[in-house]
Amino acid sequence: MTLLATLHERLIVKSVDRDGTPRTVEFLDNDSLRPTRLQDRTWTHITYLALWFSESGNVSNLYGASTGLTVGLSMWESIICQLGGQILAGILMALNGRAGALYRIHFPVLCRSSWGPLGALWPTFNRAVMAIVWNGVNAVQGAQCLNSPRVLLRSIFPSMANIPNTMGSRSALTSAGMLCFFVFWFVNCAFLFIPIPKMRVLVYIKVAAYYSATVAMLAWTLSLSGSSKHTHRSHSTIHGTEKSWMVAKFFWRGLASVATFVSDAIDLQRYAR
């Protein structure tokens, strides 16, 4: 081992400062991996409360609750399944995020405690891939929202419906849909330039905008149903073992819709005051 260590020292290209002081290996020690600086610890308990409420109120959760109704669950059973999954996810977020709030470290550093400095690259890579996939899902849903009739761009520019479709019959997107995809992606990427310590105002704006829109959507759907009493008192149309499996299925769907936030919790809680 001594011979190999000596050979390694001879072959490695060392990085030094102007005064000749050797630098540490960047991927082992840099500003992003060190504990959060004191001036960056700006988030309060109100910020986190608003953040998790806005994050749990996503399109997947709306899909999950509505899908529960279509398979035979009652409205209250669908809501309870979603809420139960959210509560379990909240417990896991608090447990996984404690290291960030206590030691001001984030996910790659926490992984080193069990995987080692080099082994931690694997779960970090896995989470990066998951983030890319999930961001793609959000971008497609955002593009569909922009391109849907009577929604945002399509309502502002009705002529978008006349854009020739050159994507081909086998493509899941039209030319207008692809345009909306890049618009949504570009706007989404613009927010990456805002440092997380300065995102508090955006969190408050998001939670206010989302729940205002959700309450309006709820009132609209209740008006379409004809009678809110009928909706509230409706019973499930499935029973026995089938119902038990459906309840379990939608409970775990409620958790799965925010599962990414369980691993992200430590990255955000490191900015707590």
XYZ file of N, CA and C in Angstrom:
819
model
N 0.820 -1.206 0.000
C 0.000 0.000 0.000
C 0.857 1.260 0.000
N 2.031 1.178 0.668
C 2.903 2.351 0.711
C 3.392 2.710 -0.686
N 3.737 1.680 -1.470
C 4.208 1.903 -2.826
C 3.103 2.526 -3.678
N 1.883 1.993 -3.554
C 0.765 2.521 -4.324
C 0.435 3.951 -3.917
N 0.493 4.235 -2.597
C 0.216 5.589 -2.113
C 1.254 6.570 -2.641
N 2.520 6.144 -2.659
C 3.584 7.006 -3.177
C 3.398 7.265 -4.666
N 3.034 6.191 -5.399
C 2.798 6.336 -6.837
C 1.615 7.269 -7.098
N 0.588 7.153 -6.281
C -0.584 8.010 -6.427
C -0.213 9.477 -6.215
N 0.594 9.750 -5.207
C 1.020 11.121 -4.926
C 1.853 11.693 -6.069
N 2.612 10.818 -6.747
C 3.442 11.284 -7.855
C 2.606 11.608 -9.092
N 1.562 10.817 -9.313
C 0.781 10.943 -10.540
C -0.334 11.978 -10.447
N -0.850 12.219 -9.250
C -2.003 13.103 -9.118
C -1.626 14.541 -9.479
N -2.555 15.208 -10.196
C -2.362 16.613 -10.560
C -2.942 17.459 -9.434
N -2.078 18.118 -8.701
C -2.503 18.863 -7.536
C -2.885 20.291 -7.919
N -3.905 20.797 -7.242
C -4.359 22.174 -7.446
C -3.856 23.016 -6.281
N -3.251 24.154 -6.607
C -2.687 24.999 -5.566
C -3.169 26.427 -5.746
N -3.186 27.181 -4.639
C -3.521 28.598 -4.689
C -2.323 29.384 -5.213
N -2.502 30.703 -5.318
C -1.420 31.548 -5.824
C -0.203 31.534 -4.924
N -0.445 31.343 -3.618
C 0.681 31.317 -2.700
C 1.312 29.941 -2.570
N 0.831 28.972 -3.365
C 1.405 27.638 -3.344
C 0.742 26.681 -2.374
N -0.293 27.127 -1.643
C -0.978 26.256 -0.690
C -1.836 25.244 -1.447
N -1.677 23.941 -1.173
C -2.478 22.918 -1.883
C -3.962 23.081 -1.564
N -4.774 22.920 -2.578
C -6.224 22.956 -2.399
C -6.757 21.555 -2.129
N -7.885 21.509 -1.451
C -8.531 20.219 -1.237
C -9.226 19.772 -2.517
N -9.521 18.484 -2.599
C -10.219 17.949 -3.763
C -11.620 18.533 -3.794
N -11.983 19.134 -4.925
C -13.224 19.914 -4.996
C -14.467 19.094 -4.689
N -14.543 17.855 -5.190
C -15.773 17.104 -4.998
C -15.890 16.548 -3.571
N -14.813 16.667 -2.792
C -14.855 16.260 -1.397
C -15.106 17.426 -0.456
N -14.715 18.617 -0.869
C -14.873 19.782 0.003
C -15.001 21.039 -0.844
N -16.182 21.650 -0.798
C -16.410 22.916 -1.487
C -17.523 23.672 -0.765
N -17.827 24.861 -1.242
C -18.808 25.699 -0.564
C -20.195 25.052 -0.512
N -20.522 24.272 -1.548
C -21.842 23.638 -1.579
C -21.975 22.514 -0.570
N -20.855 21.896 -0.195
C -20.893 20.769 0.729
C -20.721 21.190 2.189
N -20.201 22.368 2.415
C -19.993 22.814 3.787
C -21.310 23.220 4.437
N -21.377 23.261 5.760
C -22.608 23.694 6.442
C -23.047 25.081 5.979
N -24.350 25.282 5.981
C -24.928 26.543 5.517
C -24.378 27.720 6.319
N -24.006 28.770 5.616
C -23.483 29.963 6.274
C -24.572 30.629 7.116
N -24.161 31.320 8.143
C -25.101 31.934 9.069
C -26.014 32.927 8.363
N -25.476 33.707 7.436
C -26.293 34.715 6.758
C -27.302 34.108 5.783
N -27.138 32.820 5.455
C -28.078 32.158 4.546
C -29.195 31.428 5.292
N -29.159 31.437 6.613
C -30.193 30.743 7.386
C -31.361 31.709 7.614
N -32.204 31.830 6.618
C -33.240 32.864 6.612
C -34.658 32.314 6.745
N -34.854 31.013 6.584
C -36.205 30.467 6.566
C -36.751 30.295 7.986
N -38.007 30.666 8.188
C -38.668 30.532 9.486
C -39.675 29.385 9.435
N -40.312 29.108 10.586
C -41.310 28.038 10.615
C -42.507 28.376 9.735
N -42.803 29.672 9.565
C -43.887 30.083 8.677
C -43.545 29.755 7.232
N -42.279 29.955 6.861
C -41.839 29.637 5.499
C -42.004 28.159 5.208
N -41.593 27.318 6.145
C -41.701 25.872 5.933
C -43.156 25.428 5.915
N -43.980 26.009 6.757
C -45.393 25.669 6.759
C -46.021 25.987 5.409
N -45.724 27.184 4.885
C -46.252 27.572 3.572
C -45.684 26.685 2.466
N -44.396 26.353 2.569
C -43.754 25.537 1.540
C -44.391 24.161 1.437
N -44.525 23.456 2.578
C -45.029 22.089 2.520
C -46.504 22.047 2.153
N -47.266 23.070 2.549
C -48.659 23.130 2.128
C -48.757 23.318 0.614
N -47.910 24.170 0.076
C -47.956 24.411 -1.370
C -47.411 23.226 -2.154
N -46.391 22.560 -1.611
C -45.814 21.419 -2.314
C -46.757 20.220 -2.309
N -47.459 20.000 -1.203
C -48.397 18.878 -1.151
C -49.612 19.130 -2.032
N -49.911 20.405 -2.289
C -51.020 20.724 -3.170
C -50.571 20.741 -4.616
N -50.209 19.582 -5.141
C -49.737 19.514 -6.529
C -50.760 18.807 -7.414
N -50.479 18.792 -8.698
C -51.411 18.201 -9.661
C -51.598 16.710 -9.406
N -50.532 16.022 -8.990
C -50.631 14.584 -8.740
C -51.633 14.279 -7.630
N -51.645 15.102 -6.593
C -52.611 14.883 -5.520
C -54.041 15.134 -5.987
N -54.219 16.146 -6.828
C -55.557 16.387 -7.377
C -55.991 15.218 -8.249
N -55.066 14.709 -9.053
C -55.374 13.538 -9.873
C -55.727 12.335 -8.995
N -54.944 12.131 -7.923
C -55.141 10.968 -7.072
C -56.507 10.954 -6.414
N -56.910 12.092 -5.860
C -58.209 12.162 -5.187
C -59.351 11.974 -6.171
N -59.257 12.599 -7.333
C -60.327 12.466 -8.326
C -60.383 11.061 -8.906
N -59.229 10.415 -9.070
C -59.200 9.052 -9.587
C -59.845 8.091 -8.603
N -59.678 8.363 -7.298
C -60.330 7.530 -6.296
C -61.832 7.511 -6.452
N -62.401 8.629 -6.853
C -63.851 8.693 -7.077
C -64.264 7.844 -8.272
N -63.432 7.830 -9.305
C -63.801 7.097 -10.521
C -63.749 5.589 -10.334
N -62.967 5.094 -9.363
C -62.869 3.640 -9.159
C -63.852 3.140 -8.109
N -64.629 4.059 -7.507
C -65.677 3.599 -6.606
C -65.582 4.070 -5.173
N -64.512 4.774 -4.793
C -64.410 5.299 -3.440
C -65.287 6.545 -3.297
N -65.743 6.797 -2.084
C -66.502 8.013 -1.848
C -65.561 9.210 -1.760
N -66.132 10.411 -1.765
C -65.301 11.610 -1.709
C -64.485 11.638 -0.423
N -65.131 11.326 0.706
C -64.429 11.386 1.992
C -63.360 10.307 2.096
N -63.621 9.138 1.538
C -62.607 8.075 1.562
C -61.392 8.463 0.734
N -61.619 9.091 -0.414
C -60.495 9.549 -1.249
C -59.679 10.609 -0.527
N -60.380 11.544 0.144
C -59.677 12.608 0.867
C -58.876 12.033 2.027
N -59.470 11.083 2.757
C -58.781 10.485 3.905
C -57.547 9.713 3.443
N -57.652 9.001 2.320
C -56.490 8.274 1.794
C -55.362 9.235 1.452
N -55.705 10.324 0.770
C -54.690 11.317 0.427
C -54.098 11.951 1.675
N -54.949 12.295 2.628
C -54.472 12.938 3.848
C -53.597 11.996 4.662
N -53.983 10.729 4.735
C -53.170 9.760 5.474
C -51.781 9.613 4.887
N -51.699 9.542 3.556
C -50.389 9.463 2.903
C -49.565 10.709 3.131
N -50.231 11.874 3.147
C -49.521 13.129 3.386
C -48.974 13.192 4.817
N -49.762 12.711 5.788
C -49.307 12.736 7.180
C -48.082 11.844 7.359
N -48.124 10.634 6.773
C -46.966 9.741 6.855
C -45.752 10.375 6.184
N -45.962 11.010 5.045
C -44.860 11.688 4.355
C -44.308 12.821 5.207
N -45.184 13.542 5.908
C -44.730 14.633 6.775
C -43.846 14.136 7.905
N -44.201 12.973 8.466
C -43.368 12.394 9.532
C -41.988 12.037 8.992
N -41.962 11.422 7.815
C -40.682 11.053 7.205
C -39.860 12.279 6.828
N -40.525 13.340 6.378
C -39.819 14.586 6.071
C -39.148 15.154 7.306
N -39.887 15.151 8.424
C -39.323 15.699 9.660
C -38.115 14.891 10.124
N -38.211 13.564 10.005
C -37.101 12.714 10.438
C -35.889 12.870 9.525
N -36.118 12.874 8.221
C -35.000 12.969 7.282
C -34.415 14.374 7.235
N -35.229 15.374 7.538
C -34.746 16.743 7.487
C -34.090 17.226 8.759
N -34.154 16.411 9.815
C -33.589 16.841 11.102
C -32.098 17.113 11.007
N -31.371 16.280 10.251
C -29.926 16.482 10.122
C -29.629 17.828 9.464
N -30.471 18.232 8.512
C -30.265 19.524 7.874
C -30.513 20.673 8.832
N -31.589 20.567 9.623
C -31.914 21.636 10.572
C -30.914 21.692 11.724
N -30.361 20.544 12.098
C -29.464 20.488 13.253
C -28.016 20.767 12.876
N -27.550 20.156 11.800
C -26.136 20.258 11.420
C -25.902 21.144 10.197
N -26.965 21.625 9.549
C -26.881 22.517 8.384
C -26.198 21.860 7.188
N -26.396 20.546 7.040
C -25.827 19.822 5.906
C -26.951 19.407 4.969
N -26.602 18.910 3.783
C -27.630 18.488 2.850
C -27.426 17.051 2.413
N -28.222 16.616 1.463
C -28.345 15.203 1.129
C -27.016 14.502 0.811
N -26.163 15.010 -0.089
C -24.921 14.299 -0.392
C -24.022 14.098 0.836
N -24.015 15.087 1.736
C -23.184 14.959 2.938
C -23.775 13.926 3.889
N -25.103 13.926 4.025
C -25.747 12.936 4.884
C -25.491 11.522 4.380
N -25.499 11.335 3.064
C -25.250 10.012 2.496
C -23.855 9.506 2.822
N -22.909 10.406 3.024
C -21.544 9.982 3.324
C -21.437 9.274 4.670
N -22.381 9.548 5.567
C -22.333 8.903 6.880
C -22.569 7.400 6.798
N -23.274 6.957 5.765
C -23.535 5.526 5.611
C -22.894 4.930 4.355
N -22.712 5.747 3.317
C -22.162 5.248 2.062
C -20.678 5.530 1.905
N -20.142 6.448 2.677
C -18.756 6.845 2.519
C -18.625 7.975 1.505
N -17.460 8.643 1.464
C -17.275 9.792 0.560
C -17.487 9.461 -0.907
N -17.007 8.305 -1.350
C -17.152 7.937 -2.757
C -18.461 7.194 -3.011
N -18.854 6.337 -2.078
C -20.109 5.597 -2.247
C -21.318 6.507 -2.286
N -21.231 7.682 -1.646
C -22.357 8.617 -1.625
C -22.662 9.185 -3.002
N -21.717 9.021 -3.940
C -21.975 9.505 -5.305
C -23.137 8.745 -5.950
N -23.322 7.469 -5.567
C -24.360 6.662 -6.186
C -25.776 7.135 -5.808
N -26.143 7.246 -4.515
C -27.491 7.763 -4.207
C -27.696 9.207 -4.677
N -26.620 9.994 -4.688
C -26.737 11.362 -5.188
C -27.051 11.356 -6.680
N -26.393 10.467 -7.421
C -26.667 10.338 -8.856
C -28.097 9.863 -9.093
N -28.542 8.888 -8.285
C -29.908 8.384 -8.412
C -30.933 9.492 -8.203
N -30.695 10.317 -7.204
C -31.653 11.389 -6.930
C -31.621 12.441 -8.031
N -30.451 12.676 -8.612
C -30.356 13.622 -9.722
C -31.165 13.134 -10.925
N -31.076 11.834 -11.212
C -31.850 11.265 -12.319
C -33.343 11.370 -12.022
N -33.726 11.076 -10.779
C -35.130 11.178 -10.394
C -35.633 12.611 -10.544
N -34.784 13.575 -10.205
C -35.167 14.983 -10.337
C -35.373 15.359 -11.799
N -34.526 14.824 -12.680
C -34.668 15.102 -14.122
C -35.991 14.537 -14.634
N -36.284 13.294 -14.244
C -37.528 12.659 -14.692
C -38.740 13.426 -14.180
N -38.717 13.771 -12.895
C -39.870 14.458 -12.306
C -40.031 15.860 -12.899
N -38.923 16.524 -13.172
C -39.013 17.841 -13.804
C -39.594 17.724 -15.208
N -39.277 16.631 -15.904
C -39.865 16.404 -17.216
C -41.371 16.197 -17.145
N -41.816 15.443 -16.123
C -43.258 15.242 -15.928
C -43.953 16.575 -15.669
N -43.363 17.391 -14.794
C -43.948 18.704 -14.502
C -43.976 19.590 -15.744
N -42.912 19.511 -16.553
C -42.851 20.347 -17.758
C -43.931 19.946 -18.757
N -44.160 18.648 -18.908
C -45.207 18.185 -19.828
C -46.580 18.611 -19.328
N -46.831 18.454 -18.014
C -48.113 18.880 -17.459
C -48.296 20.390 -17.596
N -47.218 21.145 -17.389
C -47.290 22.590 -17.569
C -47.572 22.969 -19.008
N -46.954 22.240 -19.949
C -47.201 22.498 -21.371
C -48.646 22.197 -21.734
N -49.188 21.113 -21.186
C -50.592 20.783 -21.445
C -51.518 21.857 -20.889
N -51.151 22.400 -19.743
C -51.956 23.474 -19.158
C -51.910 24.726 -20.034
N -50.736 25.072 -20.515
C -50.604 26.260 -21.367
C -51.336 26.090 -22.692
N -51.367 24.846 -23.183
C -51.927 24.597 -24.518
C -53.390 24.182 -24.490
N -53.971 24.004 -23.305
C -55.365 23.572 -23.223
C -56.302 24.717 -23.594
N -57.428 24.402 -24.207
C -58.400 25.456 -24.525
C -58.859 26.179 -23.259
N -59.032 27.480 -23.354
C -59.519 28.325 -22.265
C -58.536 28.419 -21.099
N -57.277 28.027 -21.303
C -56.276 28.104 -20.235
C -55.074 28.894 -20.737
N -54.717 29.948 -20.053
C -53.522 30.752 -20.231
C -53.221 31.088 -21.696
N -52.125 30.553 -22.252
C -51.683 30.975 -23.576
C -52.751 30.751 -24.645
N -53.438 29.629 -24.576
C -54.451 29.312 -25.587
C -55.614 30.294 -25.505
N -55.929 30.763 -24.291
C -57.014 31.736 -24.154
C -56.558 33.140 -24.551
N -55.268 33.445 -24.326
C -54.746 34.760 -24.711
C -54.497 34.832 -26.207
N -53.975 33.740 -26.759
C -53.672 33.691 -28.200
C -54.445 32.531 -28.833
N -55.703 32.721 -29.171
C -56.496 31.634 -29.777
C -55.901 31.109 -31.086
N -55.097 31.934 -31.731
C -54.515 31.516 -33.016
C -53.535 30.353 -32.850
N -53.150 30.025 -31.611
C -52.260 28.886 -31.379
C -52.889 27.589 -31.877
N -54.219 27.562 -31.879
C -54.905 26.360 -32.361
C -54.670 26.132 -33.850
N -54.238 27.171 -34.554
C -54.028 27.070 -35.994
C -52.582 26.767 -36.370
N -51.707 26.568 -35.377
C -50.306 26.242 -35.671
C -50.237 24.870 -36.338
N -49.625 24.761 -37.538
C -49.542 23.453 -38.218
C -48.783 22.445 -37.369
N -49.289 21.243 -37.327
C -48.647 20.192 -36.541
C -47.688 19.411 -37.433
N -46.398 19.554 -37.153
C -45.376 18.860 -37.938
C -44.684 17.755 -37.126
N -45.281 17.408 -35.979
C -44.660 16.413 -35.100
C -44.890 14.981 -35.567
N -45.855 14.775 -36.419
C -46.149 13.419 -36.873
C -47.258 12.778 -36.068
N -47.905 11.789 -36.641
C -49.052 11.149 -35.999
C -48.662 10.304 -34.798
N -47.423 9.842 -34.730
C -46.990 8.993 -33.620
C -46.499 9.780 -32.415
N -46.398 11.078 -32.558
C -45.897 11.903 -31.456
C -47.016 12.185 -30.462
N -46.666 12.173 -29.178
C -47.647 12.483 -28.140
C -47.883 13.982 -28.015
N -46.978 14.786 -28.576
C -47.102 16.241 -28.535
C -47.347 16.800 -29.930
N -48.094 17.867 -29.988
C -48.253 18.607 -31.230
C -47.197 19.709 -31.292
N -47.120 20.408 -32.408
C -46.160 21.510 -32.532
C -46.473 22.607 -31.519
N -47.762 22.914 -31.329
C -48.149 23.909 -30.332
C -47.805 23.432 -28.933
N -48.012 22.135 -28.684
C -47.662 21.579 -27.382
C -46.172 21.637 -27.110
N -45.343 21.386 -28.133
C -43.895 21.478 -27.976
C -43.472 22.912 -27.705
N -44.117 23.859 -28.374
C -43.833 25.270 -28.117
C -44.139 25.626 -26.666
N -45.282 25.170 -26.176
C -45.657 25.432 -24.787
C -44.705 24.743 -23.810
N -44.190 23.572 -24.212
C -43.223 22.861 -23.378
C -41.966 23.712 -23.163
N -41.441 24.281 -24.235
C -40.226 25.086 -24.121
C -40.485 26.398 -23.388
N -41.680 26.965 -23.558
C -42.016 28.185 -22.816
C -42.036 27.898 -21.327
N -42.718 26.812 -20.946
C -42.778 26.443 -19.532
C -41.388 26.115 -18.996
N -40.603 25.370 -19.765
C -39.251 24.988 -19.339
C -38.362 26.218 -19.154
N -38.468 27.183 -20.072
C -37.653 28.392 -19.994
C -38.007 29.208 -18.753
N -39.287 29.401 -18.491
C -39.714 30.151 -17.306
C -39.300 29.420 -16.031
N -39.439 28.106 -16.046
C -39.054 27.299 -14.884
C -37.564 27.424 -14.595
N -36.754 27.386 -15.635
C -35.303 27.494 -15.462
C -34.892 28.876 -14.961
N -35.672 29.902 -15.296
C -35.324 31.263 -14.870
C -35.300 31.370 -13.350
N -36.133 30.587 -12.666
C -36.184 30.646 -11.204
C -34.961 29.996 -10.556
N -34.172 29.244 -11.328
C -32.970 28.629 -10.777
C -31.911 29.662 -10.418
N -32.025 30.860 -10.950
C -31.045 31.910 -10.676
C -31.319 32.608 -9.342
N -32.439 32.290 -8.711
C -32.766 32.895 -7.417
C -32.213 31.996 -6.311
N -31.318 32.479 -5.463
C -30.777 31.653 -4.385
C -31.887 31.210 -3.425
N -31.742 30.012 -2.885
C -32.767 29.478 -1.980
C -33.012 30.383 -0.780
N -31.985 30.978 -0.150
C -32.277 31.871 0.992
C -33.185 33.042 0.643
N -33.257 33.406 -0.645
C -34.084 34.534 -1.057
C -35.419 34.106 -1.665
N -35.756 32.849 -1.541
C -36.980 32.332 -2.144
C -38.202 32.443 -1.231
N -38.053 33.006 -0.074
C -39.171 33.052 0.865
C -40.387 33.757 0.279
N -40.167 34.875 -0.397
C -41.285 35.632 -0.972
C -42.012 34.795 -2.024
N -41.253 34.045 -2.834
C -41.871 33.195 -3.845
C -42.718 32.105 -3.210
N -42.262 31.568 -2.081
C -43.036 30.542 -1.380
C -44.384 31.097 -0.942
N -44.385 32.305 -0.379
C -45.632 32.920 0.077
C -46.565 33.215 -1.098
N -45.993 33.684 -2.197
C -46.809 33.969 -3.380
C -47.414 32.679 -3.929
N -46.616 31.619 -3.936
C -47.085 30.344 -4.477
C -48.241 29.788 -3.669
N -48.098 29.760 -2.346
C -49.157 29.171 -1.522
C -50.435 29.992 -1.609
N -50.314 31.318 -1.697
C -51.511 32.165 -1.826
C -52.192 31.947 -3.165
N -51.393 31.889 -4.241
C -51.962 31.699 -5.578
C -52.591 30.324 -5.721
N -51.904 29.300 -5.198
C -52.411 27.941 -5.370
C -53.730 27.736 -4.637
N -53.785 28.122 -3.370
C -55.000 27.852 -2.607
C -56.148 28.760 -3.019
N -55.863 29.921 -3.532
C -56.927 30.757 -4.093
C -57.536 30.064 -5.316
N -56.666 29.538 -6.181
C -57.143 28.833 -7.370
C -57.858 27.539 -6.993
N -57.370 26.847 -5.959
C -57.984 25.589 -5.547
C -59.385 25.804 -4.996
N -59.562 26.836 -4.169
C -60.887 27.139 -3.628
C -61.850 27.500 -4.757
N -61.363 28.269 -5.725
C -62.201 28.625 -6.869
C -62.568 27.385 -7.685
N -61.598 26.475 -7.873
C -61.866 25.246 -8.620
C -62.858 24.354 -7.879
N -62.729 24.296 -6.542
C -63.655 23.504 -5.742
C -65.082 24.033 -5.872
N -65.224 25.362 -5.797
C -66.558 25.963 -5.948
C -67.123 25.674 -7.332
N -66.268 25.722 -8.344
C -66.715 25.464 -9.716
C -67.183 24.020 -9.889
N -66.400 23.056 -9.377
C -66.779 21.647 -9.524
C -68.036 21.321 -8.732
N -68.199 21.935 -7.554
C -69.422 21.707 -6.783
C -70.641 22.256 -7.516
N -70.457 23.389 -8.191
C -71.581 23.937 -8.956
C -71.931 23.043 -10.137
N -70.920 22.404 -10.749
C -71.180 21.495 -11.859
C -71.884 20.227 -11.397
N -71.626 19.817 -10.155
C -72.251 18.596 -9.646
C -73.741 18.761 -9.410
N -74.215 20.000 -9.347
C -75.638 20.262 -9.178
C -76.066 20.373 -7.740
N -75.475 19.579 -6.859
C -75.858 19.614 -5.443
C -74.665 19.186 -4.600
N -74.183 20.088 -3.755
C -73.045 19.744 -2.906
C -73.426 18.693 -1.868
N -74.694 18.683 -1.437
C -75.128 17.686 -0.449
C -75.036 16.286 -1.024
N -75.383 16.154 -2.309
C -75.288 14.840 -2.948
C -73.838 14.375 -3.013
N -72.930 15.310 -3.315
C -71.510 14.963 -3.398
C -70.970 14.555 -2.038
N -71.348 15.286 -0.995
C -70.839 15.002 0.343
C -71.359 13.679 0.884
N -72.577 13.322 0.524
C -73.220 12.143 1.099
C -73.115 10.912 0.216
N -72.429 11.014 -0.880
C -72.312 9.863 -1.778
C -71.510 8.757 -1.115
N -71.885 7.513 -1.385
C -71.231 6.349 -0.796
C -70.369 5.638 -1.828
N -69.453 4.839 -1.338
C -68.589 4.083 -2.245
C -69.404 2.996 -2.940
N -68.986 2.662 -4.129
C -69.688 1.646 -4.921
C -68.950 0.317 -4.947
N -67.864 0.210 -4.216
C -67.125 -1.047 -4.114
C -67.098 -1.477 -2.661
N -66.941 -2.773 -2.426
C -67.023 -3.299 -1.067
C -66.037 -4.453 -0.889
N -65.871 -4.855 0.369
C -65.071 -6.033 0.686
C -63.598 -5.875 0.382
N -63.026 -6.963 -0.112
C -61.586 -6.996 -0.383
C -61.186 -5.976 -1.449
N -62.021 -5.815 -2.445
C -61.717 -4.852 -3.513
C -61.565 -3.437 -2.952
N -62.460 -3.077 -2.029
C -62.398 -1.749 -1.428
C -61.152 -1.612 -0.561
N -60.809 -2.666 0.186
C -59.620 -2.613 1.054
C -58.362 -2.371 0.243
N -58.235 -3.060 -0.900
C -57.064 -2.872 -1.742
C -57.034 -1.484 -2.361
N -58.202 -0.965 -2.708
C -58.253 0.380 -3.281
C -57.867 1.433 -2.248
N -58.323 1.251 -1.002
C -57.947 2.185 0.062
C -56.439 2.162 0.270
N -55.851 0.954 0.322
C -54.398 0.839 0.484
C -53.668 1.459 -0.706
N -54.191 1.229 -1.907
C -53.560 1.753 -3.120
C -53.504 3.275 -3.117
N -54.622 3.910 -2.771
C -54.660 5.366 -2.819
C -54.018 6.001 -1.595
N -53.905 5.253 -0.511
C -53.128 5.746 0.632
C -51.664 5.888 0.238
N -51.116 4.849 -0.389
C -49.714 4.904 -0.786
C -49.494 5.842 -1.953
N -50.524 6.051 -2.771
C -50.408 7.067 -3.818
C -50.298 8.463 -3.199
N -51.033 8.665 -2.106
C -50.922 9.947 -1.414
C -49.515 10.199 -0.913
N -48.836 9.134 -0.470
C -47.445 9.262 -0.043
C -46.516 9.420 -1.239
N -46.761 8.627 -2.288
C -45.866 8.644 -3.458
C -45.851 9.995 -4.150
N -46.963 10.731 -4.086
C -47.033 12.010 -4.785
C -46.087 13.052 -4.199
N -45.649 12.847 -2.951
C -44.710 13.787 -2.329
C -43.453 13.067 -1.843
N -43.211 11.859 -2.385
C -42.061 11.068 -1.927
C -40.741 11.779 -2.191
N -40.655 12.524 -3.290
C -39.406 13.221 -3.594
C -39.071 14.256 -2.524
N -40.110 14.843 -1.901
C -39.868 15.860 -0.888
C -39.286 15.263 0.395
N -39.476 13.951 0.587
C -38.893 13.298 1.761
C -37.370 13.353 1.682
N -36.827 13.075 0.494
C -35.373 13.149 0.322
C -34.891 14.584 0.209
N -35.761 15.495 -0.259
C -35.374 16.898 -0.410
C -35.429 17.674 0.901
N -36.100 17.109 1.916
C -36.346 17.865 3.149
C -35.049 18.374 3.774
N -34.022 17.544 3.783
C -32.760 17.944 4.412
C -32.125 19.117 3.662
N -32.293 19.158 2.331
C -31.704 20.243 1.543
C -32.352 21.582 1.844
N -33.623 21.569 2.207
C -34.332 22.807 2.490
C -34.252 23.197 3.959
N -34.264 22.212 4.844
C -34.248 22.525 6.268
C -32.881 22.999 6.756
N -31.885 22.861 5.936
C -30.569 23.390 6.306
C -30.557 24.912 6.320
N -31.580 25.538 5.726
C -31.663 27.004 5.694
C -32.518 27.568 6.836
N -32.882 26.724 7.796
C -33.687 27.189 8.926
C -32.874 28.094 9.838
N -33.549 29.066 10.432
C -32.865 29.965 11.366
C -32.481 29.222 12.651
